[in-house]
CSV table of C-alpha atoms and ligand atoms in Angstrom, one decimal:
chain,number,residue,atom,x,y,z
I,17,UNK,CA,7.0,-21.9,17.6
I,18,UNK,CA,8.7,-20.0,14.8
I,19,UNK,CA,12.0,-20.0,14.2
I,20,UNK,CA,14.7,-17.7,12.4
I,21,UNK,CA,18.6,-18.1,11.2
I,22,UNK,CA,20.6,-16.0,13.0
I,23,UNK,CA,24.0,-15.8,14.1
I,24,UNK,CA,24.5,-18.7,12.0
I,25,UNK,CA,22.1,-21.3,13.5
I,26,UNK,CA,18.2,-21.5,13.3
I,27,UNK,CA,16.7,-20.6,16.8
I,28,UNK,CA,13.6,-19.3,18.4
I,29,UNK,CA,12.3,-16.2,16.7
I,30,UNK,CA,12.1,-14.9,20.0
I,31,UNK,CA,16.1,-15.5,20.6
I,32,UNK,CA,16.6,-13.6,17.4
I,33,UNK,CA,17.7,-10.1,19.1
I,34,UNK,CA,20.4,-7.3,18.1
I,35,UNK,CA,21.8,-5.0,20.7
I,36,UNK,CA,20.9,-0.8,20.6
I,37,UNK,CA,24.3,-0.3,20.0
I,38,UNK,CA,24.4,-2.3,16.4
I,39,UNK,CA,25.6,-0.1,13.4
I,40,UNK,CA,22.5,-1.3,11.0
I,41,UNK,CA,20.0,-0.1,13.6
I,42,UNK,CA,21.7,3.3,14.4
I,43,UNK,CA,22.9,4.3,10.6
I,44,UNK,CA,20.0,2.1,8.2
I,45,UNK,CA,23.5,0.2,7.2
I,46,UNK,CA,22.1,-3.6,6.0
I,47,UNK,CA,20.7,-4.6,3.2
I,48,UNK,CA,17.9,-7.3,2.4
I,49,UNK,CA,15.3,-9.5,0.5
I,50,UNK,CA,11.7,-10.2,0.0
I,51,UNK,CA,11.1,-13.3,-1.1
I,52,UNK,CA,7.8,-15.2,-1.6
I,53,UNK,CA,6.9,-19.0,-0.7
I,54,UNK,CA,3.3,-19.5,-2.2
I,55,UNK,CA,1.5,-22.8,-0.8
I,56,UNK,CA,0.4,-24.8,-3.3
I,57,UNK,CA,-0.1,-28.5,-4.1
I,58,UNK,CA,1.0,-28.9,-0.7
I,59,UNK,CA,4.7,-27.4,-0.7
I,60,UNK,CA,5.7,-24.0,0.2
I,61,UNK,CA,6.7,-22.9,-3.4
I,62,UNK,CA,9.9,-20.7,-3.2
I,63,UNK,CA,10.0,-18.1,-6.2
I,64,UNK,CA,13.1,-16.7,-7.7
I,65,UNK,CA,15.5,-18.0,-4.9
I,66,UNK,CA,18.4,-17.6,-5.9
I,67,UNK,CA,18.1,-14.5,-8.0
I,68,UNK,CA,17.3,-13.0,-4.9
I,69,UNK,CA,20.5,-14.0,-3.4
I,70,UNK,CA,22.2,-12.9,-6.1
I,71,UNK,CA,20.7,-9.4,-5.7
I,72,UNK,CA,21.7,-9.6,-1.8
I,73,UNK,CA,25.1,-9.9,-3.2
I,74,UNK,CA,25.1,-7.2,-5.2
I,75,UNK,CA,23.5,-5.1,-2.4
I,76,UNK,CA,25.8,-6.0,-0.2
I,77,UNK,CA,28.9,-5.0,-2.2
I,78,UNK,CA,27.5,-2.0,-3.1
I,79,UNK,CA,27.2,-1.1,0.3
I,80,UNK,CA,30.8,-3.1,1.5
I,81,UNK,CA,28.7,-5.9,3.7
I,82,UNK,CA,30.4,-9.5,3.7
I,83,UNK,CA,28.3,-12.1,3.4
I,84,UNK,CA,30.1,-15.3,4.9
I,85,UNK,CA,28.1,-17.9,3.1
I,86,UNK,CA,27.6,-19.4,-0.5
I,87,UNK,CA,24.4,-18.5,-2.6
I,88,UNK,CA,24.0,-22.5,-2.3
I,89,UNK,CA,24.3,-22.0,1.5
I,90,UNK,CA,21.9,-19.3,1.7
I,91,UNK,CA,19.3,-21.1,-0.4
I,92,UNK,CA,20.1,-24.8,2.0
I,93,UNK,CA,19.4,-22.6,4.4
I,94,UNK,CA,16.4,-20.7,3.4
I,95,UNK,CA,15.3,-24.4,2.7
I,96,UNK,CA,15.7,-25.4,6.6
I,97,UNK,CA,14.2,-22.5,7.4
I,98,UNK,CA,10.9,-22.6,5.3
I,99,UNK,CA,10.3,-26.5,6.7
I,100,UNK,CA,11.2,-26.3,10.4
I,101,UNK,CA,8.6,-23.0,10.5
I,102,UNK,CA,6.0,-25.7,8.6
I,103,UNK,CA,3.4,-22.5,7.7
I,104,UNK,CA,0.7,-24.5,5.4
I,105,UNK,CA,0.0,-21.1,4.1
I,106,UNK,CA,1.8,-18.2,1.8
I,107,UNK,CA,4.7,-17.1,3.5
I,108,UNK,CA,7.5,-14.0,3.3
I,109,UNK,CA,10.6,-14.6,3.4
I,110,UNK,CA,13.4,-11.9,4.9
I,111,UNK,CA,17.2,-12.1,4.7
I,112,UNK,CA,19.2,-9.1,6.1
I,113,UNK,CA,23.0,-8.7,5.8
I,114,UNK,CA,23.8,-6.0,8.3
I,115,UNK,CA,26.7,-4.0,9.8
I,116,UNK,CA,26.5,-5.8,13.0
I,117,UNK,CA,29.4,-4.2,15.0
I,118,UNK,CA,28.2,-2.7,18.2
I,119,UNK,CA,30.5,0.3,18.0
I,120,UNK,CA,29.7,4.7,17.3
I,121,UNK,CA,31.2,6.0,14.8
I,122,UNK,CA,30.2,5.9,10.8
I,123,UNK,CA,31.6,4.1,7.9
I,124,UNK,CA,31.1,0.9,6.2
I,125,UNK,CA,35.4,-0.3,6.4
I,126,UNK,CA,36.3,-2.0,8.9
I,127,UNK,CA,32.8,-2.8,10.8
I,128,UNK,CA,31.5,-6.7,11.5
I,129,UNK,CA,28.8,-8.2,9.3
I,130,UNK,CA,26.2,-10.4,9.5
I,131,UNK,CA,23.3,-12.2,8.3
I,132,UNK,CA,19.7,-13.0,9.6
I,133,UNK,CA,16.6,-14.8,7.8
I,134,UNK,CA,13.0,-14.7,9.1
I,135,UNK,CA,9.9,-15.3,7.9
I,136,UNK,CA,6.5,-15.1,8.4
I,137,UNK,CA,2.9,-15.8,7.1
I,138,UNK,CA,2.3,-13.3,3.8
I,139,UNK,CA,-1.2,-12.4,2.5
I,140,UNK,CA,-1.7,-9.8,-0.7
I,141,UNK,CA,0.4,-6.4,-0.1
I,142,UNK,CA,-1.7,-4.6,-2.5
I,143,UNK,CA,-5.3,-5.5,-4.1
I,144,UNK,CA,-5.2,-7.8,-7.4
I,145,UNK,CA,-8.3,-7.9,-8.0
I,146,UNK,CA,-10.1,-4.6,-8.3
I,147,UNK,CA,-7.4,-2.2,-9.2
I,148,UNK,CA,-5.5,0.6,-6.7
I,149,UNK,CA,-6.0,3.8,-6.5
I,150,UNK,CA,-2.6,5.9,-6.2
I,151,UNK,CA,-1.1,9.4,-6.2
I,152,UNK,CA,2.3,11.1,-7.6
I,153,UNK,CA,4.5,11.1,-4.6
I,154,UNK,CA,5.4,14.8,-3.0
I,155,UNK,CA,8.7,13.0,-1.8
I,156,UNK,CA,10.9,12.2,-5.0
I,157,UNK,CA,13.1,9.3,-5.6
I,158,UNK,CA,16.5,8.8,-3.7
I,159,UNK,CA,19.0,9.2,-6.7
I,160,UNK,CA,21.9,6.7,-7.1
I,161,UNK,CA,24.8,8.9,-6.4
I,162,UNK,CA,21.9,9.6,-2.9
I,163,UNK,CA,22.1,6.2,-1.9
I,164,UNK,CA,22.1,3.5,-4.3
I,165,UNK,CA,18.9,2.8,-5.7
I,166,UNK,CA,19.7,-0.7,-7.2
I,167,UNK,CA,20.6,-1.7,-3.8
I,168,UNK,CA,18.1,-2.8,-1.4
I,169,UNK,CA,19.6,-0.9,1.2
I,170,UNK,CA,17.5,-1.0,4.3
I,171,UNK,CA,18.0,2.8,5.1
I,172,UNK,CA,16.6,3.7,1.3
I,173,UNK,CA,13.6,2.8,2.8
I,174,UNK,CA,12.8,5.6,4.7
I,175,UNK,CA,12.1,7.4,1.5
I,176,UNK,CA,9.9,5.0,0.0
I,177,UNK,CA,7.8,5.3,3.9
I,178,UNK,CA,7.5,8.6,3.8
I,179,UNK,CA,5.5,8.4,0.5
I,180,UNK,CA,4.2,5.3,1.3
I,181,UNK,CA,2.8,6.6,4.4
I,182,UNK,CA,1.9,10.0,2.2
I,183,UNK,CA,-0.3,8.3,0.4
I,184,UNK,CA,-2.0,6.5,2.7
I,185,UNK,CA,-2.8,9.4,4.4
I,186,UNK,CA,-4.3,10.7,2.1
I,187,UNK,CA,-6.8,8.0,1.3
I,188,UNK,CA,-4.6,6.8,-1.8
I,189,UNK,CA,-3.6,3.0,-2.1
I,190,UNK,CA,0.0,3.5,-2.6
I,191,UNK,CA,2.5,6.1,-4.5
I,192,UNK,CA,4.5,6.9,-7.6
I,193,UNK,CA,7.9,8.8,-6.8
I,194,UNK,CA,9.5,10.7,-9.5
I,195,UNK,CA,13.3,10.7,-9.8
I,196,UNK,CA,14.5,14.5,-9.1
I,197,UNK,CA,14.5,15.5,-12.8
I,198,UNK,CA,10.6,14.9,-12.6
I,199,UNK,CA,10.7,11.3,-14.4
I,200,UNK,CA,8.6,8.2,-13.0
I,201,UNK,CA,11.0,6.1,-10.9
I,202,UNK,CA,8.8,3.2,-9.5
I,203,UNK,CA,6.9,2.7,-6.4
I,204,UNK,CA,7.6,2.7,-2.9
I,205,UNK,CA,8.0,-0.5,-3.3
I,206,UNK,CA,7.3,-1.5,-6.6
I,207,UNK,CA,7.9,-1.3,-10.2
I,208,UNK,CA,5.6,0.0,-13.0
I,209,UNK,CA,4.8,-1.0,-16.6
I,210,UNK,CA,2.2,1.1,-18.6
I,211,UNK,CA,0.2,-0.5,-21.7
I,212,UNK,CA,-0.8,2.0,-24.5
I,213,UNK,CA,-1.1,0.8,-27.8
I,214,UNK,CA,-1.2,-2.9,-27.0
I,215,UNK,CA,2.8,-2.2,-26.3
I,216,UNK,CA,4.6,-2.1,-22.5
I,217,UNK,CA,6.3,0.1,-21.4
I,218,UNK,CA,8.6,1.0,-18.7
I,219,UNK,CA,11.4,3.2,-16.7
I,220,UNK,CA,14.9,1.8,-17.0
I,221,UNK,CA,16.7,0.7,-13.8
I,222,UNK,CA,19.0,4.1,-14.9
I,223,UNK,CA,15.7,6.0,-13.7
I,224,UNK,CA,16.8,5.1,-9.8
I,225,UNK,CA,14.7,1.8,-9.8
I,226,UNK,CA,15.5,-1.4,-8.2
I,227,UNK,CA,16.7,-4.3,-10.2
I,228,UNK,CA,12.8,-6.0,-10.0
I,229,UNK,CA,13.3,-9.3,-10.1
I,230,UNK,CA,9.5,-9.1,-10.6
I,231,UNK,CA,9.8,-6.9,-13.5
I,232,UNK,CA,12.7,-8.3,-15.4
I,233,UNK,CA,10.5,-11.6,-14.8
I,234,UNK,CA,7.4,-9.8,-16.8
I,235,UNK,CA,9.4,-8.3,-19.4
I,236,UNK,CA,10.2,-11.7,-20.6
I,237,UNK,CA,6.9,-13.8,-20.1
I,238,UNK,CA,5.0,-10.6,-21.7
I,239,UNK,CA,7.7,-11.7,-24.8
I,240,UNK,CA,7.5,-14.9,-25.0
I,241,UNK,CA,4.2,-15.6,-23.6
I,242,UNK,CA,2.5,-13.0,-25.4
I,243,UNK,CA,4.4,-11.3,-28.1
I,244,UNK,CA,4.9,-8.1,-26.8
I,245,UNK,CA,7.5,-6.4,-26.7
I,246,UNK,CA,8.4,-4.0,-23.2
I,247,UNK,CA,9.9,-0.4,-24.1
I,248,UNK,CA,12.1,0.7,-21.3
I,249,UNK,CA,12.2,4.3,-21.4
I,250,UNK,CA,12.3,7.5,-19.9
I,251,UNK,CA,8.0,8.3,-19.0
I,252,UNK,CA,6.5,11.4,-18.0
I,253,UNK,CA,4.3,12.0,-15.4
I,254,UNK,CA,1.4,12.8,-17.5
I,255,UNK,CA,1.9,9.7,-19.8
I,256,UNK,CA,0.5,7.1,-16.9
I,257,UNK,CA,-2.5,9.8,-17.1
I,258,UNK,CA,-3.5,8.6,-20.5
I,259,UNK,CA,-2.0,5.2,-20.3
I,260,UNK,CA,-4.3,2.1,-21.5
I,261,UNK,CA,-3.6,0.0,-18.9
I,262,UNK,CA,-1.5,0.7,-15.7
I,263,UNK,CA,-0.1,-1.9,-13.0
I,264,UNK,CA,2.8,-2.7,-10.4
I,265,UNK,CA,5.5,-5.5,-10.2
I,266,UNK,CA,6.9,-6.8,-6.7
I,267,UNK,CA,7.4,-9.6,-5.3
I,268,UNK,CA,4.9,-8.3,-2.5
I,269,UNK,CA,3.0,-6.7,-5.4
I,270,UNK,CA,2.9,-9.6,-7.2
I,271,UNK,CA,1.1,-7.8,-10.7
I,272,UNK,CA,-1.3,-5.2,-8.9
I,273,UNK,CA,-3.7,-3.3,-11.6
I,274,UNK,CA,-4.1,0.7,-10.9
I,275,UNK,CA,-7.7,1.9,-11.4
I,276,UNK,CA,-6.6,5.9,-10.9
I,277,UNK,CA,-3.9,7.8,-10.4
I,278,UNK,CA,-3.9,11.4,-9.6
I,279,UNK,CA,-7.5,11.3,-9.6
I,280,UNK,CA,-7.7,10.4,-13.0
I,281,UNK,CA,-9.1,7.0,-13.9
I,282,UNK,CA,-6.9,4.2,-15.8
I,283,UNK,CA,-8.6,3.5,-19.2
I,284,UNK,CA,-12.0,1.9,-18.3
I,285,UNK,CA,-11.4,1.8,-15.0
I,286,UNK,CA,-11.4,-1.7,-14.9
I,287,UNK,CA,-8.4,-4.8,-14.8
I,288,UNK,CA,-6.9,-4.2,-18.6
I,289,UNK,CA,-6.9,-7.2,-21.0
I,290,UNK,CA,-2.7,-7.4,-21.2
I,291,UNK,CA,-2.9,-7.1,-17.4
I,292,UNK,CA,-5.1,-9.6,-16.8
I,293,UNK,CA,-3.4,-12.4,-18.9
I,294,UNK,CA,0.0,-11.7,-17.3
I,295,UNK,CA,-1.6,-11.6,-14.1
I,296,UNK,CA,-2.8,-15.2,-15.1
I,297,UNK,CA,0.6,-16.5,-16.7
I,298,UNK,CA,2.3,-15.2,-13.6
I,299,UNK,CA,-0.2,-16.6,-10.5
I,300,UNK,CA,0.3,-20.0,-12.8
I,301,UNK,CA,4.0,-20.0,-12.5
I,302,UNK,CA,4.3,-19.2,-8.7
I,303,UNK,CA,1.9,-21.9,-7.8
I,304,UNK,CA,4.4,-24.4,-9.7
I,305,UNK,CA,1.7,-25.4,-12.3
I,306,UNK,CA,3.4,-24.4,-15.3
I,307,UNK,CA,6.2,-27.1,-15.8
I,308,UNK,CA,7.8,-24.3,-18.7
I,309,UNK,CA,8.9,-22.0,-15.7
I,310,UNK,CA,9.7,-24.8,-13.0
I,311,UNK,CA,13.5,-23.4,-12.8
I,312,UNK,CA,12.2,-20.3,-11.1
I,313,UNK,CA,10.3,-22.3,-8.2
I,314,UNK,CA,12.0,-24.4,-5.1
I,315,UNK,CA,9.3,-26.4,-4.0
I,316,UNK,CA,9.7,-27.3,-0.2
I,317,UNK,CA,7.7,-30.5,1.0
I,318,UNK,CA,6.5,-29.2,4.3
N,15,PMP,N1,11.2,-1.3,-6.1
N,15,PMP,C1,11.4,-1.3,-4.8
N,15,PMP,C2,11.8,0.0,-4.2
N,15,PMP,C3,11.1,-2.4,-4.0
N,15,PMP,O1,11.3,-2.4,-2.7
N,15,PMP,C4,10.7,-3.6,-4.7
N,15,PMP,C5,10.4,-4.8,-3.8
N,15,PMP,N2,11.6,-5.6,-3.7
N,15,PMP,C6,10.5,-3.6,-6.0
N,15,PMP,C7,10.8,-2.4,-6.7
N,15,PMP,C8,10.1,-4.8,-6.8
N,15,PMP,O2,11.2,-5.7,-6.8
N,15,PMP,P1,11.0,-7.3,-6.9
N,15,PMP,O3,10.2,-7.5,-8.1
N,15,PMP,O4,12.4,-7.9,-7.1
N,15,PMP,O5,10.4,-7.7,-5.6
């Protein structure tokens, strides 16, 4: 049986029900995580868990949701969680704080909060090994003063679904939005980094990007792992059409190469040498085998 935290005790996932009436459900009003528990040396390795808290805070006070429990409570839990599910396998994790008030009316003063985590078995959410093939995004980018981009609010995410599903539609593998000045932004649910030059580069989080814990993560192995140093900076359209080397960060993501985009093939068309030894240094990190990087895994003995 699987199980879920809600209403502030694990129980059934089946028990774990919101009424019609709740003001997250009507008005998009919660905001949330992905996290990801990769099995390895037989422990559900948690990656990045309490910067992903941390981000749910900051979500959550963007948007005025109380979250009644410690970042050390949420990760105890999240802990509980992960072993009385027992998956042997690579798992998602999914915390939401939500306006849970049953009541009409908009607003975010005033309103009852509150705070479920489920979880579930998590293959790849893009191809790693062969590349992607993706397409500019008709829909742009929800701008900050829209609704918050750096806030993982869950009613953002109807703009990143109507590209995602855009581009799916149209035989593509996933999309690139453009903020409404015509800049890349990032993904539907990713961020990107383009090679040229043996350099990386990328959009700042000012370019209505999330805070990628994924990202911020590669900037800094790609540093001290590699040497290289990651631009962050304003990129046209046209530059990820003659880019070296092209790929997404997420934590569903993980590093996922793109082979075209627009139609236009991605250097040789083949996984890039810089992408391919991050790709490496990352998968080694998640599976807890690199004892350098063990402060980003919680390792759960299942
Ligand atoms: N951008 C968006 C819109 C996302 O939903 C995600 C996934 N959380 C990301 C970027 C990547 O962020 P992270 O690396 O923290 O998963």
């Amino acid at each position: 049986m699987n199980f879920a935290f809600f209403e502030g005790r694990i129980v059934p996932f089946a028990d774990a029900k919101i009424s019609v009436m709740t003001h997250a459900f009507n008005y998009g009003t919660g905001v949330f995580e992905g996290i990801r528990g990769y099995w390895s040396n037989n422990k559900i390795n948690v990656l990045m868990l309490g910067e992903h808290y941390k981000r749910l805070f900051n979500s959550a006070k963007i948007i005025k949701i109380k979250i009644n429990y410690t970042i050390d409570q949420l990760i105890d839990i999240t802990i509980e969680l992960v072993k009385r599910n027992g998956y042997r396998e690579d798992v998602y994790i999914r915390p939401i704080a939500y306006k849970s008030h049953e009541r009409i009316g908009l607003g975010l003063t005033g309103i009852d909060d509150d705070l479920t985590i489920y979880m579930a078995p998590f293959g790849e959410y893009l191809d790693i090994s062969k590349g992607i093939n993706i397409c500019t995004s008709t829909w742009r980018k929800i701008d900050d003063n829209i609704i918050p981009a750096r806030a993982k609010v869950t009613g953002m995410y109807v703009n990143s679904s109507l590209a995602k599903s855009e581009a799916l539609e149209n035989g593509f593998d996933e999309a690139i939005m453009l903020s409404t000045d015509g800049h890349v932004a990032e993904g539907s649910g990713e961020n990107i980094f383009i090679v040229r030059d043996g350099r990386l580069i990328t959009p700042p989080i000012t370019e209505n990007t999330l805070e990628g814990l994924t990202r911020a993560l590669i900037i800094e192995l790609a540093k001290d792992e590699l040497g290289i140093d990651t631009k962050e900076r304003t990129v046209d359209r046209t530059e990820l059409f003659i880019a070296d080397e092209l790929f997404f960060t997420g934590t569903g993501a993980q590093i996922s190469p793109i082979r075209s985009i627009d139609k236009r093939v991605v250097g040789l068309g083949t996984i890039g040498p810089i992408t391919s030894k991050l790709q490496k240094i990352y998968f080694d990190i998640v599976k807890g085998n690199n004892p350098k990087y063990k402060h980003l895994i919680t390792p759960v003995e299942i």
